[in-house]
Amino acid sequence: MLPAGVASVIKTKGDVKLLPAGSFDLFSVEVGTQLENGDVIQTASGGFAVIMFNDDKTLLKLRENVQITLNDDASSRTVEMDKGKSLFEVTPGALKEFKVQTPVSVAS
């Protein structure tokens, strides 16, 4: 059994890639892929992915042509969104602060 990560990929469509933290190699993402702190996820044209954080079930719905980096620690969670459009369904009452950081602004 694989160790639990920060988040899990629960749905994919089309081309979705993972650049693990500290790696230079891209890997294809499948349902069940475990994501770790610092991982980069990319969707290509026509691609789509749904990511669920393992602790509070917050969902990230990544549309096509998205690139995000997951940053998660004990008190806060930041999704660095370098490009694209996504929908974030944050669990109400979550114990962590949730932030979305883009090249031009930060929302929390």
mmCIF file with all atom_site columns, C-alpha atoms in Angstrom:
data_model
loop_
_atom_site.group_PDB
_atom_site.id
_atom_site.type_symbol
_atom_site.label_atom_id
_atom_site.label_alt_id
_atom_site.label_comp_id
_atom_site.label_asym_id
_atom_site.label_entity_id
_atom_site.label_seq_id
_atom_site.pdbx_PDB_ins_code
_atom_site.Cartn_x
_atom_site.Cartn_y
_atom_site.Cartn_z
_atom_site.occupancy
_atom_site.B_iso_or_equiv
_atom_site.pdbx_formal_charge
_atom_site.auth_seq_id
_atom_site.auth_comp_id
_atom_site.auth_asym_id
_atom_site.auth_atom_id
_atom_site.pdbx_PDB_model_num
ATOM 1   C CA . MET A 1 1   ? 0.000   0.000  0.000   1.00 0.00 ? 1   MET A CA 1
ATOM 2   C CA . LEU A 1 2   ? 1.299   3.453  -0.940  1.00 0.00 ? 2   LEU A CA 1
ATOM 3   C CA . PRO A 1 3   ? 1.750   6.040  1.803   1.00 0.00 ? 3   PRO A CA 1
ATOM 4   C CA . ALA A 1 4   ? -0.917  8.736  1.922   1.00 0.00 ? 4   ALA A CA 1
ATOM 5   C CA . GLY A 1 5   ? 0.074   12.071 0.445   1.00 0.00 ? 5   GLY A CA 1
ATOM 6   C CA . VAL A 1 6   ? -1.264  15.580 0.934   1.00 0.00 ? 6   VAL A CA 1
ATOM 7   C CA . ALA A 1 7   ? -3.927  15.121 -1.745  1.00 0.00 ? 7   ALA A CA 1
ATOM 8   C CA . SER A 1 8   ? -5.285  12.524 -4.157  1.00 0.00 ? 8   SER A CA 1
ATOM 9   C CA . VAL A 1 9   ? -6.292  12.734 -7.805  1.00 0.00 ? 9   VAL A CA 1
ATOM 10  C CA . ILE A 1 10  ? -9.907  11.559 -7.939  1.00 0.00 ? 10  ILE A CA 1
ATOM 11  C CA . LYS A 1 11  ? -10.777 12.284 -11.595 1.00 0.00 ? 11  LYS A CA 1
ATOM 12  C CA . THR A 1 12  ? -8.888  12.965 -14.819 1.00 0.00 ? 12  THR A CA 1
ATOM 13  C CA . LYS A 1 13  ? -9.689  13.566 -18.458 1.00 0.00 ? 13  LYS A CA 1
ATOM 14  C CA . GLY A 1 14  ? -7.171  14.013 -21.246 1.00 0.00 ? 14  GLY A CA 1
ATOM 15  C CA . ASP A 1 15  ? -3.530  14.870 -20.651 1.00 0.00 ? 15  ASP A CA 1
ATOM 16  C CA . VAL A 1 16  ? -2.674  15.583 -16.997 1.00 0.00 ? 16  VAL A CA 1
ATOM 17  C CA . LYS A 1 17  ? 0.956   15.621 -15.826 1.00 0.00 ? 17  LYS A CA 1
ATOM 18  C CA . LEU A 1 18  ? 2.763   15.647 -12.486 1.00 0.00 ? 18  LEU A CA 1
ATOM 19  C CA . LEU A 1 19  ? 6.162   17.176 -11.787 1.00 0.00 ? 19  LEU A CA 1
ATOM 20  C CA . PRO A 1 20  ? 7.032   15.812 -8.334  1.00 0.00 ? 20  PRO A CA 1
ATOM 21  C CA . ALA A 1 21  ? 8.744   18.219 -5.932  1.00 0.00 ? 21  ALA A CA 1
ATOM 22  C CA . GLY A 1 22  ? 12.501  18.135 -6.507  1.00 0.00 ? 22  GLY A CA 1
ATOM 23  C CA . SER A 1 23  ? 12.202  16.260 -9.815  1.00 0.00 ? 23  SER A CA 1
ATOM 24  C CA . PHE A 1 24  ? 12.847  17.245 -13.426 1.00 0.00 ? 24  PHE A CA 1
ATOM 25  C CA . ASP A 1 25  ? 10.691  14.477 -14.931 1.00 0.00 ? 25  ASP A CA 1
ATOM 26  C CA . LEU A 1 26  ? 6.998   14.771 -15.815 1.00 0.00 ? 26  LEU A CA 1
ATOM 27  C CA . PHE A 1 27  ? 4.735   11.786 -15.187 1.00 0.00 ? 27  PHE A CA 1
ATOM 28  C CA . SER A 1 28  ? 1.215   11.032 -16.392 1.00 0.00 ? 28  SER A CA 1
ATOM 29  C CA . VAL A 1 29  ? -1.422  11.331 -13.678 1.00 0.00 ? 29  VAL A CA 1
ATOM 30  C CA . GLU A 1 30  ? -4.084  8.687  -13.076 1.00 0.00 ? 30  GLU A CA 1
ATOM 31  C CA . VAL A 1 31  ? -6.961  8.425  -10.639 1.00 0.00 ? 31  VAL A CA 1
ATOM 32  C CA . GLY A 1 32  ? -5.472  7.475  -7.273  1.00 0.00 ? 32  GLY A CA 1
ATOM 33  C CA . THR A 1 33  ? -2.174  9.299  -7.765  1.00 0.00 ? 33  THR A CA 1
ATOM 34  C CA . GLN A 1 34  ? -1.003  10.683 -4.408  1.00 0.00 ? 34  GLN A CA 1
ATOM 35  C CA . LEU A 1 35  ? 0.283   14.263 -4.448  1.00 0.00 ? 35  LEU A CA 1
ATOM 36  C CA . GLU A 1 36  ? 2.891   15.638 -2.063  1.00 0.00 ? 36  GLU A CA 1
ATOM 37  C CA . ASN A 1 37  ? 3.810   19.076 -0.795  1.00 0.00 ? 37  ASN A CA 1
ATOM 38  C CA . GLY A 1 38  ? 5.587   21.021 -3.559  1.00 0.00 ? 38  GLY A CA 1
ATOM 39  C CA . ASP A 1 39  ? 4.252   18.927 -6.452  1.00 0.00 ? 39  ASP A CA 1
ATOM 40  C CA . VAL A 1 40  ? 3.323   20.698 -9.699  1.00 0.00 ? 40  VAL A CA 1
ATOM 41  C CA . ILE A 1 41  ? 0.235   19.544 -11.632 1.00 0.00 ? 41  ILE A CA 1
ATOM 42  C CA . GLN A 1 42  ? -0.408  20.517 -15.256 1.00 0.00 ? 42  GLN A CA 1
ATOM 43  C CA . THR A 1 43  ? -3.402  19.988 -17.514 1.00 0.00 ? 43  THR A CA 1
ATOM 44  C CA . ALA A 1 44  ? -2.999  20.255 -21.283 1.00 0.00 ? 44  ALA A CA 1
ATOM 45  C CA . SER A 1 45  ? -5.514  21.507 -23.838 1.00 0.00 ? 45  SER A CA 1
ATOM 46  C CA . GLY A 1 46  ? -8.666  19.416 -23.352 1.00 0.00 ? 46  GLY A CA 1
ATOM 47  C CA . GLY A 1 47  ? -7.374  18.129 -20.002 1.00 0.00 ? 47  GLY A CA 1
ATOM 48  C CA . PHE A 1 48  ? -9.201  18.195 -16.669 1.00 0.00 ? 48  PHE A CA 1
ATOM 49  C CA . ALA A 1 49  ? -8.422  16.947 -13.168 1.00 0.00 ? 49  ALA A CA 1
ATOM 50  C CA . VAL A 1 50  ? -10.091 16.895 -9.760  1.00 0.00 ? 50  VAL A CA 1
ATOM 51  C CA . ILE A 1 51  ? -7.818  16.858 -6.715  1.00 0.00 ? 51  ILE A CA 1
ATOM 52  C CA . MET A 1 52  ? -9.047  16.205 -3.180  1.00 0.00 ? 52  MET A CA 1
ATOM 53  C CA . PHE A 1 53  ? -7.020  17.111 -0.099  1.00 0.00 ? 53  PHE A CA 1
ATOM 54  C CA . ASN A 1 54  ? -6.872  14.071 2.154   1.00 0.00 ? 54  ASN A CA 1
ATOM 55  C CA . ASP A 1 55  ? -7.409  15.828 5.499   1.00 0.00 ? 55  ASP A CA 1
ATOM 56  C CA . ASP A 1 56  ? -10.489 17.995 4.910   1.00 0.00 ? 56  ASP A CA 1
ATOM 57  C CA . LYS A 1 57  ? -11.806 16.872 1.501   1.00 0.00 ? 57  LYS A CA 1
ATOM 58  C CA . THR A 1 58  ? -11.325 20.312 -0.109  1.00 0.00 ? 58  THR A CA 1
ATOM 59  C CA . LEU A 1 59  ? -11.618 19.955 -3.909  1.00 0.00 ? 59  LEU A CA 1
ATOM 60  C CA . LEU A 1 60  ? -9.607  21.564 -6.700  1.00 0.00 ? 60  LEU A CA 1
ATOM 61  C CA . LYS A 1 61  ? -11.180 21.273 -10.149 1.00 0.00 ? 61  LYS A CA 1
ATOM 62  C CA . LEU A 1 62  ? -8.508  22.058 -12.712 1.00 0.00 ? 62  LEU A CA 1
ATOM 63  C CA . ARG A 1 63  ? -9.648  22.988 -16.197 1.00 0.00 ? 63  ARG A CA 1
ATOM 64  C CA . GLU A 1 64  ? -7.529  22.763 -19.336 1.00 0.00 ? 64  GLU A CA 1
ATOM 65  C CA . ASN A 1 65  ? -4.180  24.545 -19.607 1.00 0.00 ? 65  ASN A CA 1
ATOM 66  C CA . VAL A 1 66  ? -3.699  24.914 -15.845 1.00 0.00 ? 66  VAL A CA 1
ATOM 67  C CA . GLN A 1 67  ? -0.482  24.757 -13.854 1.00 0.00 ? 67  GLN A CA 1
ATOM 68  C CA . ILE A 1 68  ? -0.566  24.723 -10.042 1.00 0.00 ? 68  ILE A CA 1
ATOM 69  C CA . THR A 1 69  ? 1.848   23.991 -7.217  1.00 0.00 ? 69  THR A CA 1
ATOM 70  C CA . LEU A 1 70  ? 0.598   22.534 -3.917  1.00 0.00 ? 70  LEU A CA 1
ATOM 71  C CA . ASN A 1 71  ? 2.046   23.969 -0.700  1.00 0.00 ? 71  ASN A CA 1
ATOM 72  C CA . ASP A 1 72  ? 0.607   22.475 2.470   1.00 0.00 ? 72  ASP A CA 1
ATOM 73  C CA . ASP A 1 73  ? 1.760   22.651 6.087   1.00 0.00 ? 73  ASP A CA 1
ATOM 74  C CA . ALA A 1 74  ? 0.230   22.231 9.538   1.00 0.00 ? 74  ALA A CA 1
ATOM 75  C CA . SER A 1 75  ? -1.511  25.631 9.636   1.00 0.00 ? 75  SER A CA 1
ATOM 76  C CA . SER A 1 76  ? -2.021  26.760 6.040   1.00 0.00 ? 76  SER A CA 1
ATOM 77  C CA . ARG A 1 77  ? -2.491  25.602 2.486   1.00 0.00 ? 77  ARG A CA 1
ATOM 78  C CA . THR A 1 78  ? -1.465  27.616 -0.563  1.00 0.00 ? 78  THR A CA 1
ATOM 79  C CA . VAL A 1 79  ? -2.235  26.732 -4.159  1.00 0.00 ? 79  VAL A CA 1
ATOM 80  C CA . GLU A 1 80  ? 0.110   28.617 -6.476  1.00 0.00 ? 80  GLU A CA 1
ATOM 81  C CA . MET A 1 81  ? -1.768  28.981 -9.746  1.00 0.00 ? 81  MET A CA 1
ATOM 82  C CA . ASP A 1 82  ? 0.649   29.941 -12.505 1.00 0.00 ? 82  ASP A CA 1
ATOM 83  C CA . LYS A 1 83  ? -1.882  29.820 -15.346 1.00 0.00 ? 83  LYS A CA 1
ATOM 84  C CA . GLY A 1 84  ? -5.389  28.730 -16.248 1.00 0.00 ? 84  GLY A CA 1
ATOM 85  C CA . LYS A 1 85  ? -8.828  28.595 -14.641 1.00 0.00 ? 85  LYS A CA 1
ATOM 86  C CA . SER A 1 86  ? -9.933  26.392 -11.767 1.00 0.00 ? 86  SER A CA 1
ATOM 87  C CA . LEU A 1 87  ? -12.753 25.955 -9.282  1.00 0.00 ? 87  LEU A CA 1
ATOM 88  C CA . PHE A 1 88  ? -11.941 25.570 -5.582  1.00 0.00 ? 88  PHE A CA 1
ATOM 89  C CA . GLU A 1 89  ? -14.495 24.000 -3.219  1.00 0.00 ? 89  GLU A CA 1
ATOM 90  C CA . VAL A 1 90  ? -13.050 24.681 0.226   1.00 0.00 ? 90  VAL A CA 1
ATOM 91  C CA . THR A 1 91  ? -14.557 22.680 3.077   1.00 0.00 ? 91  THR A CA 1
ATOM 92  C CA . PRO A 1 92  ? -16.370 25.058 5.474   1.00 0.00 ? 92  PRO A CA 1
ATOM 93  C CA . GLY A 1 93  ? -14.810 25.215 8.922   1.00 0.00 ? 93  GLY A CA 1
ATOM 94  C CA . ALA A 1 94  ? -11.488 23.834 7.713   1.00 0.00 ? 94  ALA A CA 1
ATOM 95  C CA . LEU A 1 95  ? -8.761  24.091 10.335  1.00 0.00 ? 95  LEU A CA 1
ATOM 96  C CA . LYS A 1 96  ? -6.201  25.452 7.865   1.00 0.00 ? 96  LYS A CA 1
ATOM 97  C CA . GLU A 1 97  ? -6.037  28.826 6.181   1.00 0.00 ? 97  GLU A CA 1
ATOM 98  C CA . PHE A 1 98  ? -6.564  28.365 2.424   1.00 0.00 ? 98  PHE A CA 1
ATOM 99  C CA . LYS A 1 99  ? -4.876  30.704 -0.085  1.00 0.00 ? 99  LYS A CA 1
ATOM 100 C CA . VAL A 1 100 ? -4.771  30.878 -3.856  1.00 0.00 ? 100 VAL A CA 1
ATOM 101 C CA . GLN A 1 101 ? -1.734  32.722 -5.171  1.00 0.00 ? 101 GLN A CA 1
ATOM 102 C CA . THR A 1 102 ? -1.514  33.892 -8.784  1.00 0.00 ? 102 THR A CA 1
ATOM 103 C CA . PRO A 1 103 ? 1.224   35.901 -10.502 1.00 0.00 ? 103 PRO A CA 1
ATOM 104 C CA . VAL A 1 104 ? -0.780  39.093 -9.799  1.00 0.00 ? 104 VAL A CA 1
ATOM 105 C CA . SER A 1 105 ? -2.693  38.538 -6.523  1.00 0.00 ? 105 SER A CA 1
ATOM 106 C CA . VAL A 1 106 ? -3.380  36.401 -3.456  1.00 0.00 ? 106 VAL A CA 1
ATOM 107 C CA . ALA A 1 107 ? -6.869  35.386 -2.260  1.00 0.00 ? 107 ALA A CA 1
ATOM 108 C CA . SER A 1 108 ? -7.718  33.674 1.008   1.00 0.00 ? 108 SER A CA 1
#
